[in-house]
Coordinates of C-alpha atoms in Angstrom, one line a residue:
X1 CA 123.6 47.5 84.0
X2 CA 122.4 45.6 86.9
X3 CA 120.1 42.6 86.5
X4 CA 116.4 42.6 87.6
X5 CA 117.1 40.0 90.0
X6 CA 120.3 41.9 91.8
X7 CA 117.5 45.0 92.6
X8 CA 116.4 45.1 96.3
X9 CA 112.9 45.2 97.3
X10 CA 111.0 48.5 96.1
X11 CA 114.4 49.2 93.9
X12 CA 111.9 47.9 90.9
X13 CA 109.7 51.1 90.3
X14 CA 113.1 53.3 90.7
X15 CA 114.4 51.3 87.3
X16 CA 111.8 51.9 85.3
X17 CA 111.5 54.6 83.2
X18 CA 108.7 57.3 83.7
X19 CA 105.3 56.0 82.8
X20 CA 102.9 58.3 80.2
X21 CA 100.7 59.5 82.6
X22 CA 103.8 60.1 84.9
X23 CA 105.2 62.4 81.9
X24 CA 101.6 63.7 81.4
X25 CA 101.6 64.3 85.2
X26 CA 104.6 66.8 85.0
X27 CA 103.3 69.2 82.2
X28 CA 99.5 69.1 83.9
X29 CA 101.0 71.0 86.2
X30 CA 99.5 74.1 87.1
X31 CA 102.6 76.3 87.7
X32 CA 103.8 75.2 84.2
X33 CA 100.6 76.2 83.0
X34 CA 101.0 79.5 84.1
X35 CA 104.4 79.6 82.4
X36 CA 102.4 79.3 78.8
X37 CA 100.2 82.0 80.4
X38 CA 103.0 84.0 81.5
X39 CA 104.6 83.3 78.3
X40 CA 101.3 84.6 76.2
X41 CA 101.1 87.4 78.3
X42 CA 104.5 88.6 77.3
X43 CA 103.8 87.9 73.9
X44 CA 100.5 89.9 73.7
X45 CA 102.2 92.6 75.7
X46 CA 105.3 92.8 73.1
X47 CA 102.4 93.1 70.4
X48 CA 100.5 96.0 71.5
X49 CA 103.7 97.8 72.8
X50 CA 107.1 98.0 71.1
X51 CA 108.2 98.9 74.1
X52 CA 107.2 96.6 76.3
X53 CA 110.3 94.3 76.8
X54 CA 112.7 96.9 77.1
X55 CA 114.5 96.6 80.6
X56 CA 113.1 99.7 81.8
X57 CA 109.7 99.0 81.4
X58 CA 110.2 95.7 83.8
X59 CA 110.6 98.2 86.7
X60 CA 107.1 99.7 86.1
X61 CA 105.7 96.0 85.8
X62 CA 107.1 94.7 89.1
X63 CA 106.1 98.2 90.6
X64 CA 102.4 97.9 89.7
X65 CA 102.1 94.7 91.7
X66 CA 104.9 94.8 94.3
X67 CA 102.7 95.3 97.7
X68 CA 99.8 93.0 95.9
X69 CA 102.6 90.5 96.1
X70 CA 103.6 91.0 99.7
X71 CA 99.8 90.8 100.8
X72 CA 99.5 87.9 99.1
X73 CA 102.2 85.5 100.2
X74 CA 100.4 85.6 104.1
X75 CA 97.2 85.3 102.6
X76 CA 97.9 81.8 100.6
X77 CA 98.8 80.2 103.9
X78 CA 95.4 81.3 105.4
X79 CA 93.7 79.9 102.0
X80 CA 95.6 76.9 102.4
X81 CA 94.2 76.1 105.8
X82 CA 90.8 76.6 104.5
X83 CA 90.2 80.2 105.4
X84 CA 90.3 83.7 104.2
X85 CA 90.8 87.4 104.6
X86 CA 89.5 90.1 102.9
X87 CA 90.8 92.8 104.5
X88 CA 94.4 93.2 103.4
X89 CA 93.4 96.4 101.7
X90 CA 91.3 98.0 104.3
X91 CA 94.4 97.1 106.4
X92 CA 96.9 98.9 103.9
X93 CA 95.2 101.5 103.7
X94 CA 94.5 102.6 107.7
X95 CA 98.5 101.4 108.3
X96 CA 99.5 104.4 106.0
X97 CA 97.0 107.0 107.4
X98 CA 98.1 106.0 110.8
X99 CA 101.8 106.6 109.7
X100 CA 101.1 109.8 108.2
X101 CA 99.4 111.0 110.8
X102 CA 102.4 109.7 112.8
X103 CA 104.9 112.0 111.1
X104 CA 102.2 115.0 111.1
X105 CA 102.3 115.2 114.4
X106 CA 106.0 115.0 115.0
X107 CA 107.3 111.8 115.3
X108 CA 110.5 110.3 113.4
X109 CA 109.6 109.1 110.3
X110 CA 111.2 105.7 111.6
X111 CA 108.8 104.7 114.5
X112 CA 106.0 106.2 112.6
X113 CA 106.5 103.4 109.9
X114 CA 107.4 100.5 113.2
X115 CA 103.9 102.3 114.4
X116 CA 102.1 101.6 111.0
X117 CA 103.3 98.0 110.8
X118 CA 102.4 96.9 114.2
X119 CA 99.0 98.6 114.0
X120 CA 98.9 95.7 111.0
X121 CA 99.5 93.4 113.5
X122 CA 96.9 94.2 115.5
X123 CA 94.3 94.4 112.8
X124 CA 94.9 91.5 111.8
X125 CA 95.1 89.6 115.9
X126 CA 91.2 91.4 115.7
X127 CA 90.4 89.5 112.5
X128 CA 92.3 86.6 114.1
X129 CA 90.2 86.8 117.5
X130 CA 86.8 87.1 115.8
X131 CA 87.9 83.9 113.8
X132 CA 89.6 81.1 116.2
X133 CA 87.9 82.2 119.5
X134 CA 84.5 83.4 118.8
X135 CA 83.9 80.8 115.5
X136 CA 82.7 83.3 113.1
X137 CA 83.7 82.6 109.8
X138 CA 86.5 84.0 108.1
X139 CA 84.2 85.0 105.0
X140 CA 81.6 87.3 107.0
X141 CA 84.7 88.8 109.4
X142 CA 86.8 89.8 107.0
X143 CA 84.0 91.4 104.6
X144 CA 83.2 93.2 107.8
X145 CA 86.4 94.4 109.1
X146 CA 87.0 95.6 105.5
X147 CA 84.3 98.0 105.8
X148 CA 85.3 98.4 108.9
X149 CA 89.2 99.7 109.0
X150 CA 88.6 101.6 105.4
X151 CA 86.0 103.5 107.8
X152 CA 88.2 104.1 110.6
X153 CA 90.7 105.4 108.3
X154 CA 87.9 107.7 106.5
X155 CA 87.0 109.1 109.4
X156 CA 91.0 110.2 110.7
X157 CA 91.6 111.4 107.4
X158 CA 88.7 112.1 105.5
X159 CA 89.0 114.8 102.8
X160 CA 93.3 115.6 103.2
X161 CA 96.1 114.1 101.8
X162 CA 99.1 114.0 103.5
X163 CA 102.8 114.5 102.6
X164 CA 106.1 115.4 103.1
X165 CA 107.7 112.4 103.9
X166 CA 111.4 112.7 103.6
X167 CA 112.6 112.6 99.9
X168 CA 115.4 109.7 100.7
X169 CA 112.5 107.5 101.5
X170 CA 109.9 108.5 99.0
X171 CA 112.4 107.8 96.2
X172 CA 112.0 104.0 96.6
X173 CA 108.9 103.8 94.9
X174 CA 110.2 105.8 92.2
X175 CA 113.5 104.9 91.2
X176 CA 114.9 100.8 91.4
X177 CA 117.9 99.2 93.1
X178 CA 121.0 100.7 92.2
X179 CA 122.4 98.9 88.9
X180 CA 119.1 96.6 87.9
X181 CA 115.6 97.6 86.9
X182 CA 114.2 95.5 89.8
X183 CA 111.8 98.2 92.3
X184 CA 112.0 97.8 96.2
X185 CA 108.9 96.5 97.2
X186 CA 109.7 93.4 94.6
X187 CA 113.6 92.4 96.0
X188 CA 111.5 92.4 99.5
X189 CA 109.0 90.5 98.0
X190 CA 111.5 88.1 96.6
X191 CA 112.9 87.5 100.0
X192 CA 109.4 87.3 101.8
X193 CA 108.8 84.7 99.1
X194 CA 112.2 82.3 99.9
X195 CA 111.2 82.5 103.3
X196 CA 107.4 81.7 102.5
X197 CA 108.4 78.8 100.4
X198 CA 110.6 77.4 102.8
X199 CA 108.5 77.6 105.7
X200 CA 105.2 76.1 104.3
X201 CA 107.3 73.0 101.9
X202 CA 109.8 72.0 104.0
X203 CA 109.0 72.9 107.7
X204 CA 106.6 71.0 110.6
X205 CA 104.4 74.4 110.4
X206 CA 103.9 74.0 106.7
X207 CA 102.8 70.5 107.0
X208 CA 100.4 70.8 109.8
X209 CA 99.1 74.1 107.4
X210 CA 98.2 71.8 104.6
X211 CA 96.7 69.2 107.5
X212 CA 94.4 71.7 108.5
X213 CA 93.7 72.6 105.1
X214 CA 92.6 69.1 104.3
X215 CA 90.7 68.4 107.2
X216 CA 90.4 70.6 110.6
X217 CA 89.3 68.4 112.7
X218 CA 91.4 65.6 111.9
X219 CA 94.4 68.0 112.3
X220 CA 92.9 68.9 115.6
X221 CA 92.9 65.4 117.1
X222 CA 96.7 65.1 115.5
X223 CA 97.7 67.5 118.2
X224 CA 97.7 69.9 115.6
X225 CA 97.0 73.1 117.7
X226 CA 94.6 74.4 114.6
X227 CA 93.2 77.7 116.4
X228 CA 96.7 79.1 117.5
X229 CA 98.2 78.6 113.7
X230 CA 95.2 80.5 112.0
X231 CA 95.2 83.3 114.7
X232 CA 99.2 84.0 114.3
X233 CA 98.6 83.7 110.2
X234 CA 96.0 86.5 110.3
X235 CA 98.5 88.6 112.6
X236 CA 101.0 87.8 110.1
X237 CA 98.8 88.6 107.4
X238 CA 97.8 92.2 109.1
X239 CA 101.7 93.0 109.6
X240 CA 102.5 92.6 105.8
X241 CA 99.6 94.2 105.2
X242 CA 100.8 97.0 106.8
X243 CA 104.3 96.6 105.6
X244 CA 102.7 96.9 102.0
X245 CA 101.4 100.1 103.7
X246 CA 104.2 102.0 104.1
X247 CA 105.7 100.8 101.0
X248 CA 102.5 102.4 99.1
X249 CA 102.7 105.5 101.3
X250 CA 106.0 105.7 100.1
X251 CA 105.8 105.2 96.3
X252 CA 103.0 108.2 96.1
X253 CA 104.4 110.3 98.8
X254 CA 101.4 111.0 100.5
X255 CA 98.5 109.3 102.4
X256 CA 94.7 109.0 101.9
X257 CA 91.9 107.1 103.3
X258 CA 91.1 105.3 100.4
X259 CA 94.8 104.0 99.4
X260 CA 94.7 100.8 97.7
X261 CA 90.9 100.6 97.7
X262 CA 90.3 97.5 95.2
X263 CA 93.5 96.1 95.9
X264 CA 91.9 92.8 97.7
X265 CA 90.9 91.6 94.4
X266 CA 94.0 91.7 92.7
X267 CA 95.8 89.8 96.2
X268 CA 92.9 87.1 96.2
X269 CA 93.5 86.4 92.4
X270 CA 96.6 86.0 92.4
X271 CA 96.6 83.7 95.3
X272 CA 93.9 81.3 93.5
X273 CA 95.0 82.3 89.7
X274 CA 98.5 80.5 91.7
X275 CA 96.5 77.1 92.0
X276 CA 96.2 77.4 95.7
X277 CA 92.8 75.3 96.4
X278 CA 89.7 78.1 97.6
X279 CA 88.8 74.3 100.0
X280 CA 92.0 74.6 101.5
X281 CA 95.0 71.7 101.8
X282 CA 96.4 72.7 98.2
X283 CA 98.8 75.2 97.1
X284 CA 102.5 76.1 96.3
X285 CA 104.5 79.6 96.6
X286 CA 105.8 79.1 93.1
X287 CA 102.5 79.1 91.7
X288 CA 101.9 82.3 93.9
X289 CA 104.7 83.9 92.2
X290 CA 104.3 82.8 88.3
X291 CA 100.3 84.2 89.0
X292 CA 102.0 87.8 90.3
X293 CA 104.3 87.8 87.2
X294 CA 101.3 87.3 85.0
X295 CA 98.8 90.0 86.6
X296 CA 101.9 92.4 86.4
X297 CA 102.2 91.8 82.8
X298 CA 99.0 91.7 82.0
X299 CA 97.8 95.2 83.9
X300 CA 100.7 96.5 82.1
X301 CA 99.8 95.0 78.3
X302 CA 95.9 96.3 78.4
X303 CA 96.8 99.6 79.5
X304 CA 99.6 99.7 76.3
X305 CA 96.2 98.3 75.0
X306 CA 94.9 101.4 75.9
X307 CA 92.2 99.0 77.4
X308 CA 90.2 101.1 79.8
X309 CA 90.2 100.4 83.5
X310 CA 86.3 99.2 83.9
X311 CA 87.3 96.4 81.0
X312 CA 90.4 95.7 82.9
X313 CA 88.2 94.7 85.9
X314 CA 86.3 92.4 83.8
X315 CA 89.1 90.7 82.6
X316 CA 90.5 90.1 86.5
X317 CA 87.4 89.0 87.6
X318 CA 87.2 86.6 84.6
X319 CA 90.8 85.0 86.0
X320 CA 89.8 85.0 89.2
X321 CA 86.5 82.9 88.5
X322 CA 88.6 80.8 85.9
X323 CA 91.5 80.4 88.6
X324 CA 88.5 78.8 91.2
X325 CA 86.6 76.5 88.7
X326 CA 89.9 75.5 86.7
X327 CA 92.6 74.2 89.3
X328 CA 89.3 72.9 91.4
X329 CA 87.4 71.1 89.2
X330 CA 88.0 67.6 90.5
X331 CA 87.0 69.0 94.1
X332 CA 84.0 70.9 92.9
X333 CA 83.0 67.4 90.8
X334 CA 83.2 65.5 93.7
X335 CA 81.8 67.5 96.1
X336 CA 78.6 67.9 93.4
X337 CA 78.2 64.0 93.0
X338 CA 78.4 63.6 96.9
X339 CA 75.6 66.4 97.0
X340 CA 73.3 64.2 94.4
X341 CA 74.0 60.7 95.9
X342 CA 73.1 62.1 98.9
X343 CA 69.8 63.5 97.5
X344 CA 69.2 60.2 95.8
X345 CA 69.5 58.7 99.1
X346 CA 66.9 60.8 100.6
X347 CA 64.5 60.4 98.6
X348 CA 65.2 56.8 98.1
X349 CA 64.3 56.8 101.8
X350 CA 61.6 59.1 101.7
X351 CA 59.9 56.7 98.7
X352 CA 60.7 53.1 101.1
X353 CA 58.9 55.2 104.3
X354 CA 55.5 55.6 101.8
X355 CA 55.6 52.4 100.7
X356 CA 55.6 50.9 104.4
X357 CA 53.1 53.2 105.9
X358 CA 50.9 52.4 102.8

């Protein structure tokens, strides 16, 4: 063992052992909080429903939340840097009439879903636009292109459904990959979700997402170019949105103007149920992921539950407000004690101007 004195400079903290708060620091974490959750989840689920961790029944869970998940991996980066978007459903939704109508019509069933995906894209360069060049804020846009694109879609396909896709394609929602229990949409998901990781925790693009995040303009004056990352993030969102499109499409084999209607809610919970900060500069893909494992399980326990769907809804919008004040509570405290000091001030102020004019 080698003596204190034989340590280099800065070798000192490396020898000693993990402090309590260090240790304390580790299982404070919110993704291994959402492991308990996760865990509890399972357990309630195995309680209601003997059949509930049989192997098959993990296809139906993954399947209930597999384009949720893809919508959401785009979406944490734009929470990240302090934004949001709102419109990942709307955006869904048109991608898949657009495709159907696609295939009505004639065309290959191939372009038609390149057609649906790009059309994404371009949803989401609007939302983008409307955002970085014209200033508007992220919030009011995206409420308003929600309306907007589930409109649009309404009014190319407002009473019909369509189908007929080609059977080969149609049975990916249905049935999973060959030899596991694991559905389509989730092995891309799981792929989208290396990349995601990768790209925002160990690239220059993920660092200058969580320095706009924690302050714009001081990213700004880093040469950070702040306007041209949050555009190409709401394109990106937009494509996967339509991506999660054709997947839903798909897995129902037919199309309708209100596909996915609702779905928004589920994608924003589980980015902030995944401890990514609703201020932006705070978040992890691995959080993202553990808070998509527990809506699946959970959806999937309270209808075993036979819970009905309105309750269901109260209990997601109960996790969504937990999932804001919970992981944020040092941010909201702080930014409430800044509020009152600076109330105090004023009206310190305000009290010292009477006293001199009297």
């Amino acid at each position: 063992m080698a003596e204190i004195d034989d340590l280099k400079p800065g070798d000192e903290a490396a020898a000693r052992p993990p402090s309590r708060r260090q240790n304390l620091g580790f299982f404070v974490r919110w993704e291994v909080l959402l492991l308990f959750v996760l865990g509890g989840t399972i357990a309630y689920g195995a309680a209601v429903s003997p059949y509930f961790l049989q192997s098959s029944n993990l296809f139906f869970i993954c399947l209930n939340v597999g384009e949720v998940a893809i919508m959401a991996l785009p979406l944490t980066l734009i929470v990240v840097t302090g934004e949001i978007d709102l419109s990942v459903a709307s955006m869904l939704g048109l991608s898949g009439v657009l495709m159907a109508e696609l295939f009505k019509h004639g065309w290959p069933i191939w372009p038609a879903m390149l057609a649906a995906v790009v059309l994404g894209a371009v949803l989401g360069a609007f939302n983008g636009f409307l955002i970085t060049r014209l200033g508007l804020p992220s919030l009011a846009v995206t409420i308003g292109t929600l309306t907007l694109y589930r409109g649009i879609a309404q009014g190319i396909l407002p009473t019909d459904t369509i189908g007929g896709f080609p059977t080969n394609l149609t049975s990916i929602g249905v049935v999973p990959i060959p030899g596991t229990h694991i559905p389509y949409s989730i092995a891309f998901f799981g792929v989208l979700a290396i990349v995601f990781a990768v790209v925002l925790h160990a690239t220059p693009l993920g660092r200058a997402v969580f320095a706009i995040g924690a302050g714009q303009e001081a990213a700004f004056f880093a040469g950070i170019r702040v306007k041209r990352i949050k555009f190409w993030l709401f394109v990106l969102s937009g494509m996967l949105s339509g991506f999660a499109g054709v997947l839903w499409t798909l897995r129902f084999a037919s199309a309708r103007y209100d596909s996915g209607v609702g779905l928004e809610l589920l994608v924003v919970t589980a980015v902030l149920l995944g401890g990514v900060s609703i201020f932006g500069g705070r978040g992890t893909i691995a959080g993202v992921v553990l808070a998509v494992a527990v809506l699946g399980c959970l959806q999937t326990a309270l209808t075993a539950d036979l819970i009905p769907a309105q309750d269901q809804n109260i209990v997601v919008g109960t996790l969504l407000i937990a999932s804001v004040i919970i992981p944020n509570g040092g941010d909201l405290y702080r930014r409430a004690r800044t509020r009152l000091r600076s109330l105090a001030a004023r009206r310190h102020a305000a009290a010292a101007a009477r006293v001199e004019a009297q």
